Each structure stands twice: as C-alpha cells, then as structure tokens.
Amino acid sequence: MPTRPRSRLLLVLSSPSGAGKTTLARRLMERFEGELTFSVSYTTRPPRPKETPGRDYHFVSAEEFALMVARDSFAEWAEVHGHRYGTSRAAIEEAFSQGKDVLFDIDYQGGRQLKARYPAESVRVFVLPPDMRTLAGRLRGRATDSPEVIQRRLAKAVDELGHYHAYEYLVVNDDLDRAFGELEAIYLASRCRWDRKSFYAEQLLAEASSEAFRTEILK
Ligand code: ADP
Ligand code: 5GP
C-alpha cells in the first residue's frame, strides 16, 4: 500500500458561543492525535483565568494584530464580541507540510473567508444547541464570563445562528457522545471524498498498466 497522501483538509467548527464546539474540538483532537492539528488563533481579547497562551490562543495587543493584518499574515480574521480574532496563514501551511489536517474553532465570518480562500480543502460544521434555554444554562455554567458578557454572547448567538445555512453540516449537541459520533463521521467521510482518495485509484491504474502487471499478475 502506498504511503498515505496528504489530505489537506480544513475542518471548521462554528456555533453560537456555549453550544459546545470547544468541548467537541478537544475530543476530536484526542481521537485523531497526530493526524489533526488545532489552529491556535490570534486574538486581542484578554486571556480567561484557565486559558494558556499558545495553547488556547496567541494573545496579542491591538497594535500587534494590526501589524499582522497589514502584513497579510492572516488566512482570515474578524471582529467578534468587540475583539479581533485571526488565523495565521503560516500555521495552515506548516500543518499541510507535515501532512496534517487542521481543525478550527472560528465564527461564521472566518468560516466564509476560509471557504473562499481554500474552497476545495474547507469542510464546515455548525454546532447547534438543543434549545436556547440550554444554551443560556451552558454559558452560565461555564462561569468564565461576567453576566453582562454572557448577555452579550446570547444576543450574538441569535445572530450567529442565522448563518447556519452557509455550512455543509449541522450537528445538534444535545447528548455529547452522540454529537461527537456525528462530528467524527463527518470528518472521516470528508477524508474519503474521491478528490482526497484519487491517489489510490491512480496508483492502481498505473500498476495495471505496468509491465509487471502483464508479465506477473495477469498470467
Ligand atoms: P463553545 O466552545 O461553543 O463556546 P463549550 O465547549 O465551552 O462551548 O461548552 C460550553 C459549556 O457547555 C461547557 O461548560 C461544556 O462543558 C458544556 N457542554 C458542552 N457540550 C455539552 C453537552 N452535550 N451536554 C452538557 N454540557 C455540555
Ligand atoms: P471566545 O472569545 O469565546 O474564545 O471566542 C469567541 C468567538 O470567536 C467564537 O465564536 C470563536 O469561534 C471565534 N473565533 C476564535 N478564533 C477565531 C479566529 O481566528 N477567527 C474568527 N473569525 N473567529 C474566531
């Protein structure tokens, strides 16, 4: 069997804040360790208590972010909840050069920009909460933001929800195991799309037209 070719897949997860995409993303990263890399975004938002710089985000000043925009360092960037967030182009290319797919936790604006820049590579999944009461409960239960921030995030959630139709897949995150199973299925199926597997078929066709095929295998 020939070595696995690079599938160059960009798996984008978006959702209203609190729907569970961080939880699902972490689990997917564990399940596909070594095959999938998580895109650590740059942001001007201050770190939350349990966040680690370089693992959750690269926390930068507004000036540093503006400089990166001016240098065209971002594959996409957007303003969300009053802060700027962006994905480094270099990080995507590095993951591709290592033969890894990339997982993103970005908003719909970022999803749209990535799809425009990488139309063949991007697969976008929108995570839905089972209902709005549950969404509010999860945001409050997370207890990392103030009540005002939570209210703002709920208002933004309705806005974000309105963009679901731009996505290729929807996953309802009611039961975590079931939702994860669906996400895993989407990722695996995307890797099996013909354009990412044509390498194998071409190898077989090349083998079938070889001298060895005629002289050894056919006889
Ligand atoms: P997001 O990244 O979309 O803002 P998180 O992954 O941080 O959301 O999830 C928000 C909260 O909801 C977290 O406290 C998380 O543990 C919880 N949560 C996520 N998925 C589920 C689920 N299926 N059932 C119950 N709680 C969940
Ligand atoms: P949070 O501040 O809760 O970590 O993230 C707020 C929102 O910003 C989430 O919807 C998250 O998906 C989005 N986000 C995080 N990183 C990026 C990024 O690099 N680009 C874009 N467009 N959105 C991002």
GROMACS .gro file of C-alpha atoms and ligand atoms in nm:
model
  270
    1MET     CA    1   0.000   0.000   0.000
    2PRO     CA    2   0.148   0.341  -0.093
    3THR     CA    3   0.210   0.594   0.185
    4ARG     CA    4  -0.093   0.799   0.274
    5PRO     CA    5  -0.102   1.118   0.066
    6ARG     CA    6  -0.175   1.448   0.236
    7SER     CA    7  -0.547   1.502   0.257
    8ARG     CA    8  -0.515   1.879   0.319
    9LEU     CA    9  -0.845   1.910   0.495
   10LEU     CA   10  -0.955   2.220   0.687
   11LEU     CA   11  -1.233   2.124   0.929
   12VAL     CA   12  -1.414   2.433   1.050
   13LEU     CA   13  -1.632   2.426   1.362
   14SER     CA   14  -1.859   2.721   1.433
   15SER     CA   15  -2.152   2.771   1.668
   16PRO     CA   16  -2.316   3.022   1.893
   17SER     CA   17  -2.095   3.066   2.198
   18GLY     CA   18  -2.174   2.795   2.456
   19ALA     CA   19  -2.307   2.533   2.212
   20GLY     CA   20  -2.008   2.311   2.282
   21LYS     CA   21  -1.760   2.345   1.997
   22THR     CA   22  -1.456   2.376   2.226
   23THR     CA   23  -1.558   2.055   2.404
   24LEU     CA   24  -1.614   1.872   2.074
   25ALA     CA   25  -1.291   2.008   1.925
   26ARG     CA   26  -1.081   1.888   2.221
   27ARG     CA   27  -1.230   1.542   2.190
   28LEU     CA   28  -1.167   1.527   1.816
   29MET     CA   29  -0.806   1.632   1.873
   30GLU     CA   30  -0.760   1.345   2.121
   31ARG     CA   31  -0.923   1.093   1.888
   32PHE     CA   32  -0.710   1.194   1.587
   33GLU     CA   33  -0.384   1.280   1.759
   34GLY     CA   34  -0.103   1.307   1.505
   35GLU     CA   35  -0.342   1.343   1.211
   36LEU     CA   36  -0.516   1.665   1.303
   37THR     CA   37  -0.371   1.987   1.434
   38PHE     CA   38  -0.568   2.257   1.614
   39SER     CA   39  -0.539   2.606   1.469
   40VAL     CA   40  -0.448   2.836   1.758
   41SER     CA   41  -0.592   3.175   1.671
   42TYR     CA   42  -0.452   3.517   1.742
   43THR     CA   43  -0.676   3.742   1.946
   44THR     CA   44  -0.682   4.084   2.107
   45ARG     CA   45  -0.917   3.950   2.380
   46PRO     CA   46  -0.762   3.922   2.727
   47PRO     CA   47  -0.699   3.564   2.849
   48ARG     CA   48  -0.960   3.396   3.073
   49PRO     CA   49  -0.837   3.250   3.403
   50LYS     CA   50  -0.785   2.893   3.283
   51GLU     CA   51  -0.650   2.976   2.938
   52THR     CA   52  -0.290   2.907   2.842
   53PRO     CA   53  -0.116   3.138   2.593
   54GLY     CA   54  -0.004   2.946   2.286
   55ARG     CA   55  -0.244   2.659   2.356
   56ASP     CA   56  -0.586   2.830   2.363
   57TYR     CA   57  -0.490   3.148   2.179
   58HIS     CA   58  -0.194   3.364   2.092
   59PHE     CA   59  -0.287   3.672   2.294
   60VAL     CA   60  -0.163   3.987   2.123
   61SER     CA   61  -0.212   4.364   2.152
   62ALA     CA   62  -0.433   4.558   1.908
   63GLU     CA   63  -0.111   4.700   1.757
   64GLU     CA   64   0.045   4.357   1.701
   65PHE     CA   65  -0.279   4.234   1.544
   66ALA     CA   66  -0.298   4.538   1.311
   67LEU     CA   67   0.060   4.472   1.204
   68MET     CA   68  -0.026   4.113   1.113
   69VAL     CA   69  -0.327   4.234   0.911
   70ALA     CA   70  -0.102   4.483   0.728
   71ARG     CA   71   0.147   4.206   0.650
   72ASP     CA   72  -0.130   3.981   0.516
   73SER     CA   73  -0.038   3.718   0.777
   74PHE     CA   74  -0.398   3.601   0.826
   75ALA     CA   75  -0.587   3.342   0.620
   76GLU     CA   76  -0.896   3.502   0.772
   77TRP     CA   77  -0.975   3.744   1.051
   78ALA     CA   78  -1.284   3.901   1.201
   79GLU     CA   79  -1.416   4.110   1.485
   80VAL     CA   80  -1.623   3.908   1.733
   81HIS     CA   81  -1.770   4.038   2.062
   82GLY     CA   82  -1.567   4.358   2.025
   83HIS     CA   83  -1.231   4.180   1.989
   84ARG     CA   84  -1.031   4.073   1.687
   85TYR     CA   85  -0.956   3.711   1.607
   86GLY     CA   86  -0.748   3.570   1.323
   87THR     CA   87  -0.595   3.254   1.176
   88SER     CA   88  -0.233   3.260   1.068
   89ARG     CA   89  -0.167   3.153   0.709
   90ALA     CA   90   0.176   3.019   0.804
   91ALA     CA   91   0.024   2.780   1.060
   92ILE     CA   92  -0.203   2.626   0.794
   93GLU     CA   93   0.084   2.581   0.551
   94GLU     CA   94   0.302   2.429   0.823
   95ALA     CA   95   0.030   2.176   0.914
   96PHE     CA   96  -0.012   2.087   0.546
   97SER     CA   97   0.363   2.042   0.505
   98GLN     CA   98   0.354   1.796   0.795
   99GLY     CA   99   0.072   1.605   0.626
  100LYS     CA  100  -0.183   1.705   0.890
  101ASP     CA  101  -0.539   1.829   0.862
  102VAL     CA  102  -0.637   2.141   1.055
  103LEU     CA  103  -0.926   2.193   1.296
  104PHE     CA  104  -1.067   2.543   1.350
  105ASP     CA  105  -1.291   2.694   1.615
  106ILE     CA  106  -1.386   3.017   1.438
  107ASP     CA  107  -1.700   3.219   1.375
  108TYR     CA  108  -1.912   3.230   1.058
  109GLN     CA  109  -1.720   3.526   0.914
  110GLY     CA  110  -1.397   3.329   0.942
  111GLY     CA  111  -1.564   3.017   0.801
  112ARG     CA  112  -1.678   3.215   0.499
  113GLN     CA  113  -1.332   3.364   0.438
  114LEU     CA  114  -1.158   3.026   0.471
  115LYS     CA  115  -1.403   2.867   0.227
  116ALA     CA  116  -1.330   3.148  -0.022
  117ARG     CA  117  -0.954   3.107   0.016
  118TYR     CA  118  -0.946   2.726   0.037
  119PRO     CA  119  -1.263   2.610  -0.144
  120ALA     CA  120  -1.153   2.250  -0.204
  121GLU     CA  121  -0.999   2.199   0.140
  122SER     CA  122  -1.265   2.351   0.368
  123VAL     CA  123  -1.539   2.145   0.531
  124ARG     CA  124  -1.759   2.349   0.762
  125VAL     CA  125  -1.966   2.215   1.051
  126PHE     CA  126  -2.211   2.423   1.250
  127VAL     CA  127  -2.283   2.305   1.606
  128LEU     CA  128  -2.635   2.377   1.734
  129PRO     CA  129  -2.751   2.376   2.096
  130PRO     CA  130  -3.064   2.165   2.159
  131ASP     CA  131  -3.258   2.477   2.267
  132MET     CA  132  -3.191   2.836   2.377
  133ARG     CA  133  -3.255   2.770   2.748
  134THR     CA  134  -2.989   2.500   2.745
  135LEU     CA  135  -2.751   2.734   2.563
  136ALA     CA  136  -2.800   3.005   2.829
  137GLY     CA  137  -2.753   2.742   3.103
  138ARG     CA  138  -2.425   2.623   2.950
  139LEU     CA  139  -2.292   2.977   2.919
  140ARG     CA  140  -2.377   3.047   3.282
  141GLY     CA  141  -2.245   2.708   3.395
  142ARG     CA  142  -1.911   2.778   3.230
  143ALA     CA  143  -1.882   3.071   3.473
  144THR     CA  144  -1.585   3.223   3.297
  145ASP     CA  145  -1.759   3.543   3.189
  146SER     CA  146  -1.946   3.820   3.373
  147PRO     CA  147  -2.332   3.839   3.349
  148GLU     CA  148  -2.302   4.133   3.105
  149VAL     CA  149  -2.066   3.939   2.880
  150ILE     CA  150  -2.300   3.636   2.894
  151GLN     CA  151  -2.594   3.856   2.790
  152ARG     CA  152  -2.395   3.995   2.500
  153ARG     CA  153  -2.293   3.644   2.393
  154LEU     CA  154  -2.659   3.529   2.400
  155ALA     CA  155  -2.761   3.821   2.178
  156LYS     CA  156  -2.475   3.739   1.942
  157ALA     CA  157  -2.577   3.371   1.950
  158VAL     CA  158  -2.902   3.456   1.771
  159ASP     CA  159  -2.704   3.644   1.508
  160GLU     CA  160  -2.459   3.353   1.467
  161LEU     CA  161  -2.748   3.102   1.441
  162GLY     CA  162  -2.883   3.292   1.142
  163HIS     CA  163  -2.578   3.186   0.942
  164TYR     CA  164  -2.628   2.810   0.975
  165HIS     CA  165  -2.725   2.768   0.610
  166ALA     CA  166  -2.377   2.863   0.488
  167TYR     CA  167  -2.240   2.540   0.640
  168GLU     CA  168  -2.208   2.198   0.482
  169TYR     CA  169  -2.305   2.009   0.801
  170LEU     CA  170  -2.512   2.066   1.116
  171VAL     CA  171  -2.455   1.880   1.444
  172VAL     CA  172  -2.704   1.917   1.731
  173ASN     CA  173  -2.509   1.897   2.057
  174ASP     CA  174  -2.769   1.755   2.295
  175ASP     CA  175  -2.600   1.435   2.411
  176LEU     CA  176  -2.223   1.485   2.390
  177ASP     CA  177  -2.138   1.127   2.285
  178ARG     CA  178  -2.395   1.129   2.007
  179ALA     CA  179  -2.287   1.472   1.881
  180PHE     CA  180  -1.923   1.364   1.889
  181GLY     CA  181  -2.009   1.050   1.690
  182GLU     CA  182  -2.166   1.266   1.420
  183LEU     CA  183  -1.867   1.500   1.406
  184GLU     CA  184  -1.628   1.207   1.382
  185ALA     CA  185  -1.839   1.061   1.099
  186ILE     CA  186  -1.830   1.392   0.910
  187TYR     CA  187  -1.453   1.413   0.942
  188LEU     CA  188  -1.396   1.054   0.835
  189ALA     CA  189  -1.637   1.080   0.542
  190SER     CA  190  -1.473   1.404   0.429
  191ARG     CA  191  -1.136   1.231   0.423
  192CYS     CA  192  -1.286   0.964   0.195
  193ARG     CA  193  -1.413   1.205  -0.067
  194TRP     CA  194  -1.291   1.099  -0.411
  195ASP     CA  195  -1.064   1.400  -0.461
  196ARG     CA  196  -0.875   1.310  -0.142
  197LYS     CA  197  -0.851   0.941  -0.236
  198SER     CA  198  -0.791   0.963  -0.610
  199PHE     CA  199  -0.423   0.900  -0.539
  200TYR     CA  200  -0.504   0.537  -0.452
  201ALA     CA  201  -0.710   0.481  -0.766
  202GLU     CA  202  -0.438   0.639  -0.981
  203GLN     CA  203  -0.180   0.410  -0.820
  204LEU     CA  204  -0.390   0.107  -0.911
  205LEU     CA  205  -0.435   0.225  -1.269
  206ALA     CA  206  -0.060   0.287  -1.301
  207GLU     CA  207   0.010  -0.058  -1.159
  208ALA     CA  208  -0.239  -0.215  -1.401
  209SER     CA  209  -0.062  -0.057  -1.699
  210SER     CA  210   0.284  -0.170  -1.588
  211GLU     CA  211   0.498  -0.442  -1.741
  212ALA     CA  212   0.490  -0.636  -1.413
  213PHE     CA  213   0.110  -0.648  -1.425
  214ARG     CA  214   0.115  -0.805  -1.772
  215THR     CA  215   0.403  -1.045  -1.710
  216GLU     CA  216   0.348  -1.148  -1.347
  217ILE     CA  217   0.000  -1.068  -1.217
  218LEU     CA  218  -0.208  -1.137  -1.531
  219LYS     CA  219  -0.056  -1.470  -1.618
  220ADP     P1  220  -1.828   2.683   2.298
  220ADP     O1  221  -1.686   2.650   2.269
  220ADP     O2  222  -1.918   2.654   2.181
  220ADP     O3  223  -1.847   2.823   2.349
  220ADP     P2  224  -1.800   2.496   2.523
  220ADP     O4  225  -1.743   2.375   2.461
  220ADP     O5  226  -1.712   2.584   2.606
  220ADP     O6  227  -1.880   2.586   2.414
  220ADP     O7  228  -1.924   2.446   2.610
  220ADP     C1  229  -1.999   2.535   2.695
  220ADP     C2  230  -2.032   2.460   2.826
  220ADP     O8  231  -2.126   2.357   2.798
  220ADP     C3  232  -1.911   2.395   2.890
  220ADP     O9  233  -1.921   2.410   3.030
  220ADP     C4  234  -1.923   2.248   2.849
  220ADP    O10  235  -1.866   2.160   2.944
  220ADP     C5  236  -2.074   2.230   2.841
  220ADP     N1  237  -2.119   2.130   2.740
  220ADP     C6  238  -2.073   2.114   2.614
  220ADP     N2  239  -2.140   2.015   2.549
  220ADP     C7  240  -2.231   1.968   2.636
  220ADP     C8  241  -2.333   1.865   2.630
  220ADP     N3  242  -2.354   1.792   2.520
  220ADP     N4  243  -2.407   1.843   2.739
  220ADP     C9  244  -2.388   1.919   2.852
  220ADP     N5  245  -2.296   2.017   2.865
  220ADP    C10  246  -2.219   2.042   2.760
  2215GP     P1  247  -1.406   3.314   2.262
  2215GP     O1  248  -1.372   3.456   2.297
  2215GP     O2  249  -1.528   3.264   2.334
  2215GP     O3  250  -1.289   3.222   2.277
  2215GP     O4  251  -1.442   3.312   2.108
  2215GP     C1  252  -1.540   3.400   2.058
  2215GP     C2  253  -1.573   3.366   1.914
  2215GP     O5  254  -1.460   3.394   1.830
  2215GP     C3  255  -1.608   3.219   1.891
  2215GP     O6  256  -1.724   3.217   1.808
  2215GP     C4  257  -1.489   3.164   1.818
  2215GP     O7  258  -1.526   3.060   1.732
  2215GP     C5  259  -1.444   3.287   1.740
  2215GP     N1  260  -1.304   3.278   1.698
  2215GP     C6  261  -1.198   3.227   1.766
  2215GP     N2  262  -1.086   3.236   1.693
  2215GP     C7  263  -1.121   3.290   1.575
  2215GP     C8  264  -1.048   3.322   1.455
  2215GP     O8  265  -0.928   3.301   1.442
  2215GP     N3  266  -1.120   3.378   1.354
  2215GP     C9  267  -1.253   3.402   1.361
  2215GP     N4  268  -1.313   3.454   1.255
  2215GP     N5  269  -1.324   3.373   1.472
  2215GP    C10  270  -1.259   3.318   1.577
   0.00000   0.00000   0.00000
